[in-house]
mmCIF file of C-alpha atoms and ligand atoms in Angstrom:
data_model
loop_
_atom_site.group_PDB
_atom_site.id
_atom_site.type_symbol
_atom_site.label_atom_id
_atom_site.label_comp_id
_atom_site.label_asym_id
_atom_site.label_seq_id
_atom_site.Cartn_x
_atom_site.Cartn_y
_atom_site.Cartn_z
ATOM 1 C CA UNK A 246 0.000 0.000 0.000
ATOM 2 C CA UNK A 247 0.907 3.657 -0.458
ATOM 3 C CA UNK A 248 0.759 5.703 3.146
ATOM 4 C CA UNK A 249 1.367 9.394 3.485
ATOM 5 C CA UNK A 250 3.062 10.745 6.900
ATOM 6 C CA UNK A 251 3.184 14.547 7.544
ATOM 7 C CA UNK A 252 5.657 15.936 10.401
ATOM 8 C CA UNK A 253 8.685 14.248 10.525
ATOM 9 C CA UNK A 254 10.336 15.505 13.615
ATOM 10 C CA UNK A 255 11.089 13.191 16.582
ATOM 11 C CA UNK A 256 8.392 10.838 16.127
ATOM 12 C CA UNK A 257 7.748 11.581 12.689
ATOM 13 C CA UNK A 258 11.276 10.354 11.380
ATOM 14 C CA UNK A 259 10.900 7.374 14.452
ATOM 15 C CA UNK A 260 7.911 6.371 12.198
ATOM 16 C CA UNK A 261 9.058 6.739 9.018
ATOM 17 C CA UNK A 262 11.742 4.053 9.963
ATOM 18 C CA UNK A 263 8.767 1.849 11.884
ATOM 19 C CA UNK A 264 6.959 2.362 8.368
ATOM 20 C CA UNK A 265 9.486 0.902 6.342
ATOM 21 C CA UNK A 266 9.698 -2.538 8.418
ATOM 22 C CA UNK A 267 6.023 -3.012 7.931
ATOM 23 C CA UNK A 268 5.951 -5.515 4.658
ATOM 24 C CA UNK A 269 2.492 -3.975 3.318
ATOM 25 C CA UNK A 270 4.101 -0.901 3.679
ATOM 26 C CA UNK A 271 5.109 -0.475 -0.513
ATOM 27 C CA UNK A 272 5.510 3.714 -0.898
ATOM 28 C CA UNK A 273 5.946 6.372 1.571
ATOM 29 C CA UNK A 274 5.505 9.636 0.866
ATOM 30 C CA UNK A 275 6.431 12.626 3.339
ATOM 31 C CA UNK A 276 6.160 16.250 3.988
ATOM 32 C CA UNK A 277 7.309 18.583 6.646
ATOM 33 C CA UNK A 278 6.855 22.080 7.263
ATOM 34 C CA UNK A 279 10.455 22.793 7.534
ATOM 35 C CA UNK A 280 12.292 22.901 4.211
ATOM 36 C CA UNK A 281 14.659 19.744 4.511
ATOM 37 C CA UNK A 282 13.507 17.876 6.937
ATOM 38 C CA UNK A 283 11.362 15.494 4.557
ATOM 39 C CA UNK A 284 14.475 15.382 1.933
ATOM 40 C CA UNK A 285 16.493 14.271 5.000
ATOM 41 C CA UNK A 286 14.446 11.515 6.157
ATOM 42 C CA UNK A 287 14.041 10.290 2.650
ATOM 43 C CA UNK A 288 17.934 10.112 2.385
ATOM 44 C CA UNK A 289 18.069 7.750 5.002
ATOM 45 C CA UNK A 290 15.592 5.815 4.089
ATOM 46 C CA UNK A 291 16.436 5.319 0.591
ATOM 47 C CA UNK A 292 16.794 1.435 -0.032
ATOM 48 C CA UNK A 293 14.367 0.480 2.511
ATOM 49 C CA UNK A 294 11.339 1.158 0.431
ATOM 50 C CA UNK A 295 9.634 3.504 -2.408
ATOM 51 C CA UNK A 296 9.598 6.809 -0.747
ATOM 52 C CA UNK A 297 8.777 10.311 -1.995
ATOM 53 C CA UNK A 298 8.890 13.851 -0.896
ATOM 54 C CA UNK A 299 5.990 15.867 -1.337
ATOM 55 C CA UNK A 300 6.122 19.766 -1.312
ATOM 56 C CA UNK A 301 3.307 20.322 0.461
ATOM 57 C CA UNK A 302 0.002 18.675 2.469
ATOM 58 C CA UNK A 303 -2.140 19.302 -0.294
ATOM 59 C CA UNK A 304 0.202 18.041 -2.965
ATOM 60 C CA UNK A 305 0.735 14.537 -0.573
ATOM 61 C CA UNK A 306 -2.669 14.411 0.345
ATOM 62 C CA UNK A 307 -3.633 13.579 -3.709
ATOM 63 C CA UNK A 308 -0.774 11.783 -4.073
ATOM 64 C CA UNK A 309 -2.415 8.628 -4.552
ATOM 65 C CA UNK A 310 -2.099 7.577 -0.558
ATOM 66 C CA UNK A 311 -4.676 5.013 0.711
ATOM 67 C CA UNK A 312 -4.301 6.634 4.197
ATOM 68 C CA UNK A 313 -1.926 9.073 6.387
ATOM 69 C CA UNK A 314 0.261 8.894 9.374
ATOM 70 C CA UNK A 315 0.143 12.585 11.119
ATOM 71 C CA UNK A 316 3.194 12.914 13.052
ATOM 72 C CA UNK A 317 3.062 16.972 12.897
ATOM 73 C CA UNK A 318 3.692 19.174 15.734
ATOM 74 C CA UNK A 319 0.720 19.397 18.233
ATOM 75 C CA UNK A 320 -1.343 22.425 17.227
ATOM 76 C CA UNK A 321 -1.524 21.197 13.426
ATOM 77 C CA UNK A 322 -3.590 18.182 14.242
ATOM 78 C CA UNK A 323 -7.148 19.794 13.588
ATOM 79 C CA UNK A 324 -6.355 21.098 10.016
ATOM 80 C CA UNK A 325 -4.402 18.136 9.135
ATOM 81 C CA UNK A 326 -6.660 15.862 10.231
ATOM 82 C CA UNK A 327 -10.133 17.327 8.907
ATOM 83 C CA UNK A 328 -7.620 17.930 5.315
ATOM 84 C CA UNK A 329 -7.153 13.777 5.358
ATOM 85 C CA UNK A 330 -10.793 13.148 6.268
ATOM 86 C CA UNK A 331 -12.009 15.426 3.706
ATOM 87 C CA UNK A 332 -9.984 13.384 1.226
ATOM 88 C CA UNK A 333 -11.014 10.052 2.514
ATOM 89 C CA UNK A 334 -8.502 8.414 3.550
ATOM 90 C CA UNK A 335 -7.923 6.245 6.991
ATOM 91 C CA UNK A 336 -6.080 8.359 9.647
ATOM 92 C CA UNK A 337 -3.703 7.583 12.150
ATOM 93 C CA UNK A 338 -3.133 10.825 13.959
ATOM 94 C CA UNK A 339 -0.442 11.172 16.837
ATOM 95 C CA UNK A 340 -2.100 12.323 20.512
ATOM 96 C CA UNK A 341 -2.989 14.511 21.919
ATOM 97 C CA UNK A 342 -5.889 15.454 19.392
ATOM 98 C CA UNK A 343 -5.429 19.576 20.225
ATOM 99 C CA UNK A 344 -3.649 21.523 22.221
ATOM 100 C CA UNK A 345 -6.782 22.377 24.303
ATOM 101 C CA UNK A 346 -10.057 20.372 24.294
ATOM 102 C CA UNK A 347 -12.693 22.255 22.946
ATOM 103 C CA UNK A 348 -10.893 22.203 19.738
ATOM 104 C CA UNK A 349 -10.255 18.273 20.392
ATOM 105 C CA UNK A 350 -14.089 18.678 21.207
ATOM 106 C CA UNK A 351 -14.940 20.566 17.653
ATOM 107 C CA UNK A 352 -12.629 18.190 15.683
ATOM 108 C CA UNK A 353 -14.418 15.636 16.943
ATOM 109 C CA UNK A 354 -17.569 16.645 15.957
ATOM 110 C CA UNK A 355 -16.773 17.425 12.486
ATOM 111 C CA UNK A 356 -15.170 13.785 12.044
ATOM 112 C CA UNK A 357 -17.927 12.089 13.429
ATOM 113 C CA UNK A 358 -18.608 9.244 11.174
ATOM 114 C CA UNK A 359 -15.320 8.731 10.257
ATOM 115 C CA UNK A 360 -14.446 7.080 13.498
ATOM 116 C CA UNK A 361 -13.090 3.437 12.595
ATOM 117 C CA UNK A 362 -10.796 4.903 10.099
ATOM 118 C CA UNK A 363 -9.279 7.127 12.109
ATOM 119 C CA UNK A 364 -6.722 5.811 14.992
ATOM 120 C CA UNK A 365 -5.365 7.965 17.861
ATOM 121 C CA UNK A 366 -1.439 6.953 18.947
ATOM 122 C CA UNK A 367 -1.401 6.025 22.485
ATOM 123 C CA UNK A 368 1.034 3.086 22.183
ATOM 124 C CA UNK A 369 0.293 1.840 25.468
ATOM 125 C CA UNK A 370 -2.551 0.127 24.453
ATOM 126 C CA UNK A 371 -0.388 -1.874 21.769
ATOM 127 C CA UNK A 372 2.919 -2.736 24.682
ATOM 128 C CA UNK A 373 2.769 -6.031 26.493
ATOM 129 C CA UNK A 374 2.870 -5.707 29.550
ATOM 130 C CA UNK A 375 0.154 -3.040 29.846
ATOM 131 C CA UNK A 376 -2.153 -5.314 27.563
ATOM 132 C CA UNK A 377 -1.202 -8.246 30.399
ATOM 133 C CA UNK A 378 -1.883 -5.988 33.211
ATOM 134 C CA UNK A 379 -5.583 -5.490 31.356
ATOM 135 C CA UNK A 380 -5.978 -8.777 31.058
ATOM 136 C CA UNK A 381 -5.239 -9.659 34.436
ATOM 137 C CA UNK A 382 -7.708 -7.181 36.200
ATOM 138 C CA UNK A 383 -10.250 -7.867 33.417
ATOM 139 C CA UNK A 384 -10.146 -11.531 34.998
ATOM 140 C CA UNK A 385 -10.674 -11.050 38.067
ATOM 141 C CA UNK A 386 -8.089 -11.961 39.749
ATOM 142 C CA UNK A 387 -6.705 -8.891 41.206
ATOM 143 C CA UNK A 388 -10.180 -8.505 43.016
ATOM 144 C CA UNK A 389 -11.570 -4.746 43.049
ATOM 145 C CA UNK A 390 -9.001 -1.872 42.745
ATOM 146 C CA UNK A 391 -8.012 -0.143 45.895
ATOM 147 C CA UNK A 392 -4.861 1.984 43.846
ATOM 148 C CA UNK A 393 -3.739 2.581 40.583
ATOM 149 C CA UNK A 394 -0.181 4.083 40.589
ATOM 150 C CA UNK A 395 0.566 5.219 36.762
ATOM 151 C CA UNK A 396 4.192 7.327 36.214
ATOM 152 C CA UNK A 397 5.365 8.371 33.110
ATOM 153 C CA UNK A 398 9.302 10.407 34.414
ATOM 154 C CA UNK A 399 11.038 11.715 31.433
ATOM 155 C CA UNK A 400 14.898 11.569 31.796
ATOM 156 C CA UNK A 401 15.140 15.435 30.335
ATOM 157 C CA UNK A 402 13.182 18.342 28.880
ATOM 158 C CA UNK A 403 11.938 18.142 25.271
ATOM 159 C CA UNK A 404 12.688 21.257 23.451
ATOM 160 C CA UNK A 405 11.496 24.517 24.077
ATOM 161 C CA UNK A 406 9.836 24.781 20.836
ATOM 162 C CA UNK A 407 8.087 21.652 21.386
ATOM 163 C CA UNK A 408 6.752 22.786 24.979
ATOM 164 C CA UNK A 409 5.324 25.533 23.796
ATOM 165 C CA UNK A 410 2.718 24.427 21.495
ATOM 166 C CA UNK A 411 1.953 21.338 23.243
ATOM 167 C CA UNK A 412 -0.530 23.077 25.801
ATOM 168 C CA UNK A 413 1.087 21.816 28.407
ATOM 169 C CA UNK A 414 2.255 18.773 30.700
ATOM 170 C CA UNK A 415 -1.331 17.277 31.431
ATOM 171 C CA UNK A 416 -2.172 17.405 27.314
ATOM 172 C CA UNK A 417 1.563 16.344 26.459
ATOM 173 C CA UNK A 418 2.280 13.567 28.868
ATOM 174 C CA UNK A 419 0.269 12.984 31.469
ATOM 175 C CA UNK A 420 -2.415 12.227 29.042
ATOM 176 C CA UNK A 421 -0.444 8.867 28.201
ATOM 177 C CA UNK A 422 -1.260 7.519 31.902
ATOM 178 C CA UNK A 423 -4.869 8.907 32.222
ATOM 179 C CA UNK A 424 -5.720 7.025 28.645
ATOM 180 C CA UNK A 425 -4.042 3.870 29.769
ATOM 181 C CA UNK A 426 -5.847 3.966 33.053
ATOM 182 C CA UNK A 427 -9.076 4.499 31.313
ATOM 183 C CA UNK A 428 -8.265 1.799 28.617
ATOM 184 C CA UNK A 429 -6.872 -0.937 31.500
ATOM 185 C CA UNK A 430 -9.820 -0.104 33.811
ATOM 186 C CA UNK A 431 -12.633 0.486 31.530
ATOM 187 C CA UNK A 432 -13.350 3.167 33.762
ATOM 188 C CA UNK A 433 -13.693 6.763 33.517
ATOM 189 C CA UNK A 434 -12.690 9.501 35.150
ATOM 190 C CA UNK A 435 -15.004 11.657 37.255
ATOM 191 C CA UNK A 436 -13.153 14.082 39.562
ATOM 192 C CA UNK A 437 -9.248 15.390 39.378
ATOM 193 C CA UNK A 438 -6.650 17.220 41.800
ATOM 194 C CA UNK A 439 -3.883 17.905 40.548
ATOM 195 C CA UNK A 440 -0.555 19.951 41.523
ATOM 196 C CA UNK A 441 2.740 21.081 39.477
ATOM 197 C CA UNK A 442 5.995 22.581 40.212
ATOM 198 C CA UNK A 443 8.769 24.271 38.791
ATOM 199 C CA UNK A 444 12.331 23.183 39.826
ATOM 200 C CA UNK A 445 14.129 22.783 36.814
ATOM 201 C CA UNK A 446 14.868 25.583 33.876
ATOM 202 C CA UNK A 447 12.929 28.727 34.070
ATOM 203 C CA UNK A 448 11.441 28.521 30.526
ATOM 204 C CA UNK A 449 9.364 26.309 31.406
ATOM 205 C CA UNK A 450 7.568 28.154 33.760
ATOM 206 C CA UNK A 451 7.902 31.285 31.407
ATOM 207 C CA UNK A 452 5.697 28.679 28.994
ATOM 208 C CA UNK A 453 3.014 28.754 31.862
ATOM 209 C CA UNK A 454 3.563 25.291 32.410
ATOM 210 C CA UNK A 455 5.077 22.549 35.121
ATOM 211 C CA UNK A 456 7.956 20.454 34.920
ATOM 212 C CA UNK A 457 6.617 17.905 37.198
ATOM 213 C CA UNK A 458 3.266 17.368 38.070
ATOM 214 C CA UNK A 459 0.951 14.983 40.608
ATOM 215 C CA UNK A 460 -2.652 14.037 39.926
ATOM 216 C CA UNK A 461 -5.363 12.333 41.620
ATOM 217 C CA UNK A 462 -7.525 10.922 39.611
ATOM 218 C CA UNK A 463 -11.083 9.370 41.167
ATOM 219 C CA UNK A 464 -12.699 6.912 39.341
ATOM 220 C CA UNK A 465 -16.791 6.515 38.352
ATOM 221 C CA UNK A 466 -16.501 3.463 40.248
ATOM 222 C CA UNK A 467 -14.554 5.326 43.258
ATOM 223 C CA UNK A 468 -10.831 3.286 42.740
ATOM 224 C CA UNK A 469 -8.416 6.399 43.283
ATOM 225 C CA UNK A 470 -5.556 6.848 40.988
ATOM 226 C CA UNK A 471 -2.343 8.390 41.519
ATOM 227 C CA UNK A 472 -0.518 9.727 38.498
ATOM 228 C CA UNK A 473 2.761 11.181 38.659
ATOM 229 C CA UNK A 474 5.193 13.103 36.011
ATOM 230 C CA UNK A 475 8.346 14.979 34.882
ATOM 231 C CA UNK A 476 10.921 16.219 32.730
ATOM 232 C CA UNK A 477 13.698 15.356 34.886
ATOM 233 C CA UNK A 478 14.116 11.785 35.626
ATOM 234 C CA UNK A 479 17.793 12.005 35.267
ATOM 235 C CA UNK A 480 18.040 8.014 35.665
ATOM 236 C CA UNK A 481 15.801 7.387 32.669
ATOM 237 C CA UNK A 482 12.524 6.855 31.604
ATOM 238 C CA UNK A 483 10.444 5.547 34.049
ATOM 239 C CA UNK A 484 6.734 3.851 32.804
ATOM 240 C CA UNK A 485 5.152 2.385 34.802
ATOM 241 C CA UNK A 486 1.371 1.427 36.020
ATOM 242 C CA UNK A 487 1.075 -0.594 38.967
ATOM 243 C CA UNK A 488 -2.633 -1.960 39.911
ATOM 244 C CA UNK A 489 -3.370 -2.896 43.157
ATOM 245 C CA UNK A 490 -6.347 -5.008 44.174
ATOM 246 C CA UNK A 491 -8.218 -6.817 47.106
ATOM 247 C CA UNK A 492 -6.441 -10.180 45.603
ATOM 248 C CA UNK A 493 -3.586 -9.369 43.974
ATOM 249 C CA UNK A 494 -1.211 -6.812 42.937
ATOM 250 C CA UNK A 495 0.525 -6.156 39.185
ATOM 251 C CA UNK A 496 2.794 -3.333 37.474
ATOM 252 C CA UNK A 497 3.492 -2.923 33.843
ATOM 253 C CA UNK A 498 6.762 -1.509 33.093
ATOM 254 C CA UNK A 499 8.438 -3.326 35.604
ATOM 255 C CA UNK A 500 11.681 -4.822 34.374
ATOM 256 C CA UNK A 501 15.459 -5.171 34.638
ATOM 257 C CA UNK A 502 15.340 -1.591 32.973
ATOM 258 C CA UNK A 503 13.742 0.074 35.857
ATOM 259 C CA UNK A 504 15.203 2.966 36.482
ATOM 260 C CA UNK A 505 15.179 2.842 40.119
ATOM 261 C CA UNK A 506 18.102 1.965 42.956
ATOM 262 C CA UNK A 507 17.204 -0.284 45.209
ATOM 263 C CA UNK A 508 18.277 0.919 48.892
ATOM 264 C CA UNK A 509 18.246 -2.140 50.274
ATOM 265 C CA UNK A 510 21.358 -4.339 51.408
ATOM 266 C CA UNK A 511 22.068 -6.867 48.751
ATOM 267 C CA UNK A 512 19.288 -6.331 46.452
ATOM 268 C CA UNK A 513 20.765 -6.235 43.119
ATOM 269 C CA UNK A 514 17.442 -5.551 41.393
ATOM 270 C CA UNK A 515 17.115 -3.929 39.076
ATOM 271 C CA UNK A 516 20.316 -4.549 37.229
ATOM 272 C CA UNK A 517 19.900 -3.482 33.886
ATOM 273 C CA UNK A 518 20.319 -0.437 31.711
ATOM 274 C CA UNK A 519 17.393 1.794 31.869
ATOM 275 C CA UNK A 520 16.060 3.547 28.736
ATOM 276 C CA UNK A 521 16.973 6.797 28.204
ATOM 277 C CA UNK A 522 14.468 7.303 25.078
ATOM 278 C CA UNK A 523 10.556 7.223 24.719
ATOM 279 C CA UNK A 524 11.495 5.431 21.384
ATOM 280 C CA UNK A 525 13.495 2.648 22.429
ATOM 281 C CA UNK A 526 10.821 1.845 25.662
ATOM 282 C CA UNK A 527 8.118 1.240 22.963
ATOM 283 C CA UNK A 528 9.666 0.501 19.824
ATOM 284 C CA UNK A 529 7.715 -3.048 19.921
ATOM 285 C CA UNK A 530 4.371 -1.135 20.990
ATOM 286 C CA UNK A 531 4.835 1.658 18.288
ATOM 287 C CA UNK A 532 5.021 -0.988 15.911
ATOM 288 C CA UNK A 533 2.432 -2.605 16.787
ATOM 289 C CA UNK A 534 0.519 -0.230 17.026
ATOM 290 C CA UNK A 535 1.238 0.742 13.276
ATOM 291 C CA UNK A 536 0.810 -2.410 11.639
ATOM 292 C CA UNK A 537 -2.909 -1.688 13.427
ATOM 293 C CA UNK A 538 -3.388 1.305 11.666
ATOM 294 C CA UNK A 539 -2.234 -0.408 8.098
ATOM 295 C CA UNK A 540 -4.778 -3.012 8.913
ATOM 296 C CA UNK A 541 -7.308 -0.617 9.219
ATOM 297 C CA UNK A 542 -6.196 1.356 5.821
ATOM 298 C CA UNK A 543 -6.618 -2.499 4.269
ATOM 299 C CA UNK A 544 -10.220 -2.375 5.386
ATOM 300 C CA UNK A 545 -9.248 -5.574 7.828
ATOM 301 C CA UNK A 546 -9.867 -4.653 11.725
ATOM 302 C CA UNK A 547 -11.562 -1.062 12.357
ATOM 303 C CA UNK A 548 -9.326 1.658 14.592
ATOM 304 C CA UNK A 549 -8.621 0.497 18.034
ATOM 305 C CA UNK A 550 -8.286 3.979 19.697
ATOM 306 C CA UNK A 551 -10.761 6.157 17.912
ATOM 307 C CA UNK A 552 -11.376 10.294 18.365
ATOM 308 C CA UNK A 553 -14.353 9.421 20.204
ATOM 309 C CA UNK A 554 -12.235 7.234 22.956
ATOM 310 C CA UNK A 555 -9.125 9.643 23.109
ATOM 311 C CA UNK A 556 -11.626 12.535 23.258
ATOM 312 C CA UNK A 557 -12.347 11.561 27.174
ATOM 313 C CA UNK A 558 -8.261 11.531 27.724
ATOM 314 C CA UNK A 559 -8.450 15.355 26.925
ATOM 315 C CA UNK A 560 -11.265 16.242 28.721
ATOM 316 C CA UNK A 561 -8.899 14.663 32.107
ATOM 317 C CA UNK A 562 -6.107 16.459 31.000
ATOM 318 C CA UNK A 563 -8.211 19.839 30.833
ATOM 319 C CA UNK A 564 -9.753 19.066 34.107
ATOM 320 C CA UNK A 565 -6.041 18.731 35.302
ATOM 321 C CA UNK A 566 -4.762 22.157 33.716
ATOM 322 C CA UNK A 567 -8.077 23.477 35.388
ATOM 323 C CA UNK A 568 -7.340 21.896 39.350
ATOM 324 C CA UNK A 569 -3.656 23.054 38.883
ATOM 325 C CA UNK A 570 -4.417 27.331 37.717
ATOM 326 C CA UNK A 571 -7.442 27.017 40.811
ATOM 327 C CA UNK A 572 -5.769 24.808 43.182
ATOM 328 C CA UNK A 573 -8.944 22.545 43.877
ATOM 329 C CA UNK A 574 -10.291 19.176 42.751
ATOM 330 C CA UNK A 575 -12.073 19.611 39.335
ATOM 331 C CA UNK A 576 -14.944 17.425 38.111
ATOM 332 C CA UNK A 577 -14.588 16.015 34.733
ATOM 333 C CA UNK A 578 -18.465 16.927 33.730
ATOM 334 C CA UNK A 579 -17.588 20.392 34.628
ATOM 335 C CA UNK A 580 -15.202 20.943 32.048
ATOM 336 C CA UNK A 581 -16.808 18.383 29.280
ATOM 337 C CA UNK A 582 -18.568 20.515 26.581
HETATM 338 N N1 LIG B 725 2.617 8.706 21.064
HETATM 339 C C1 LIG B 725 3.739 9.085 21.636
HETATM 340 O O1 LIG B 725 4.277 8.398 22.483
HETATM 341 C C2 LIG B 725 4.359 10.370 21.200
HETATM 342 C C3 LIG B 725 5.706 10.605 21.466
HETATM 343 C C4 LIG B 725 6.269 11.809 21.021
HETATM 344 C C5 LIG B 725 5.485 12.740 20.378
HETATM 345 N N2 LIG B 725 4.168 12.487 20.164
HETATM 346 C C6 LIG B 725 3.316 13.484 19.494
HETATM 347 O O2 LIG B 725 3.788 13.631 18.157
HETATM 348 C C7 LIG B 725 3.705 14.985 17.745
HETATM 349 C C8 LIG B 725 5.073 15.429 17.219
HETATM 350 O O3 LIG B 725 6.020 15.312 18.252
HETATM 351 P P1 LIG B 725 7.595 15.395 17.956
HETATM 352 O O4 LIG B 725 8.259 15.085 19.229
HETATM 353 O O5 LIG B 725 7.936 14.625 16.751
HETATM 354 O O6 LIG B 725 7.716 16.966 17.644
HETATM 355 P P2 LIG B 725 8.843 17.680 16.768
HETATM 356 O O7 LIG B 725 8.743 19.123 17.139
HETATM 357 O O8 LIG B 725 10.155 16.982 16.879
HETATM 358 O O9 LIG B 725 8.366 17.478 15.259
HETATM 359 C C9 LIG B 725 7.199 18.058 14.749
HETATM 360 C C10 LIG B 725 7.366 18.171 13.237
HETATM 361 O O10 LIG B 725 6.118 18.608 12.679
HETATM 362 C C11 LIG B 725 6.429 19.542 11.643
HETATM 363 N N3 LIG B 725 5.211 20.335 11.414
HETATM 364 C C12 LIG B 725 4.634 21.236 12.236
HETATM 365 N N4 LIG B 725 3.509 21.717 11.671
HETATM 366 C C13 LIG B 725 3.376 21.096 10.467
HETATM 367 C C14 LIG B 725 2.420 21.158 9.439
HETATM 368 N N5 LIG B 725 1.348 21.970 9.503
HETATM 369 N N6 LIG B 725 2.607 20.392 8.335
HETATM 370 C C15 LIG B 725 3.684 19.567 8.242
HETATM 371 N N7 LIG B 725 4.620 19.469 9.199
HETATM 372 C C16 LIG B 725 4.476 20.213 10.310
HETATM 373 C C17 LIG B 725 7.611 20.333 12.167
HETATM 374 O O11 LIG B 725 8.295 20.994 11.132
HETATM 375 C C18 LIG B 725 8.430 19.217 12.813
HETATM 376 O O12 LIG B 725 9.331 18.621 11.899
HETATM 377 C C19 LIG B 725 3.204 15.775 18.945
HETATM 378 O O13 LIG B 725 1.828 16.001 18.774
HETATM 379 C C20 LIG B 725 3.419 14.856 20.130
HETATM 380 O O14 LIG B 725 2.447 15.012 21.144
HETATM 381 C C21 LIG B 725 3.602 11.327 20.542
#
């Protein structure tokens, strides 16, 4: 098949690569706003598979594509994405949906319709170990939920360019933890606290934003969730979500890799090299979560993350931004439009 991916930044070029290992995968073709960028990533994939620069959206939008990978900065989702649904074609559109969420709200509106072609990235839903921790409290045997514990710790700051259109921590990363506790649980979320702080470089703040926040989340069916975040996990990158029931107890994300010393005498774990990139945590997950989306451009399996399910994700992470500017608990109803 022939795919189209716009934005090929971090994650863009990360997926580009992804794309190319995917055997139904035939012809790429890729555009970036930033002259360059799409001529680079071509370069290095040349060999791997067909690939082609377009100049523009419109220009790789008729390209001939049978769907589109949107890997573009954060406040070009909306356009791009109603510009691929107005051509027809299956979408696979990187979170969050907008940088605030009554545009996520309004895009999701005008999409309506289109909702098993188009597939949100949350790659948790597509790694291993959180699919096993599903499975496990989906059978029962953890009992009922007393605390979910869900970190995402990044080991450094992305850049400041990046920050600043992203609308924040809650709708950049925390987002990752309150979809996978939604997705794991099958619960939603009814009331948030959260808090944030700034004790890393002053930009950040400048941005209006945190570099590490907490969150309690409370749950429709009252389990209480714990969700914690920052930019400076200087050991590496730390994902984790631990469930803990009447029965039993379970973490995802809890491996040699751990980026966490042990203080006790003579524990060696964990022992190995944690991951220092987002990228090399998920690769298996990203691609998984890819070969998804190309069997949903094939017409075989219909989106497993659609705008309609990552919509609630956004309406958290607004309920978040609100708790932290008014210091109180914020109910999620409050804030949905
Ligand atoms: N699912 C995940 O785990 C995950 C991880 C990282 C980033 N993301 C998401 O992916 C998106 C991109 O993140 P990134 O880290 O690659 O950012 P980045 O800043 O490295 O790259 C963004 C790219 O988009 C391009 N771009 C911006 N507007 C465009 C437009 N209108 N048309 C074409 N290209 C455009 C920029 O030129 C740049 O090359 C963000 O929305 C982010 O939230 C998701």
């Amino acid at each position: 098949m022939k795919l189209g991916l716009v934005g090929v930044g971090r994650i863009g070029a990360f997926h580009a690569e992804t794309l190319s290992r995917i055997e139904a995968v035939e012809t790429l073709v890729i555009a970036d706003a930033q002259p360059g960028r799409a001529s680079a990533v071509a370069a290095e994939l040349k060999g791997k598979l067909n690939i082609e620069v377009a100049e523009g959206t419109e220009a790789l939008l008729t390209s001939g594509i049978a769907g589109v990978v949107i890997a573009a900065a954060t406040d070009a989702h909306p356009t791009l994405l109603r510009a691929a649904v107005d051509a027809g074609l299956a979408v696979f559109c990187e979170k969050p949906l907008a940088p605030s969420a009554a545009e996520a709200a309004r895009l999701a509106r005008d999409v309506e319709g289109h909702g098993e072609r188009i597939q949100i990235g949350y790659p948790r839903r597509f790694d291993a170990g959180f699919v096993m921790a599903r499975e496990a409290l989906g059978s029962g045997r953890l009992g009922w939920l007393h605390s979910i514990y869900s970190t995402t710790l990044d080991p450094a700051p992305p850049p400041r360019d990046y920050v600043a259109v992203t609308g924040g921590i809650f709708r950049d990363c925390s987002i990752h933890d309150f979809d996978a506790i939604r997705w794991v649980t099958g619960r939603e979320v009814v009331e948030v606290y959260a808090t944030g702080s700034n004790r890393g470089e002053e930009w950040i703040r400048e941005l209006g934003d945190v570099d590490t926040a907490a969150t309690i989340l409370t749950l429709d069916d009252g389990t209480l969730a714990v969700v914690s975040n920052t930019r400076y996990n200087a050991r590496g990158y730390d994902v984790r979500l631990e469930l803990h029931g009447s029965e039993d107890s379970i973490a995802a994300g809890l491996d040699d890799r751990l980026p966490l010393g042990s203080a006790e005498p003579g524990v060696t774990f964990p022992a190995g090299t944690p991951h220092h990139f987002f990228m090399d945590a998920f690769a298996d997950a990203f691609r998984a979560e890819l070969l998804a989306f190309t069997e949903v451009v094939a017409g075989e399996q219909t989106s497993r993350c659609t705008v309609a399910d990552a919509i609630e994700s956004e309406w958290v992470a607004e309920a978040a931004t609100l708790s932290l500017h008014e210091g109180r608990p914020v109910r999620v109803d409050k804030v949905r439009g």
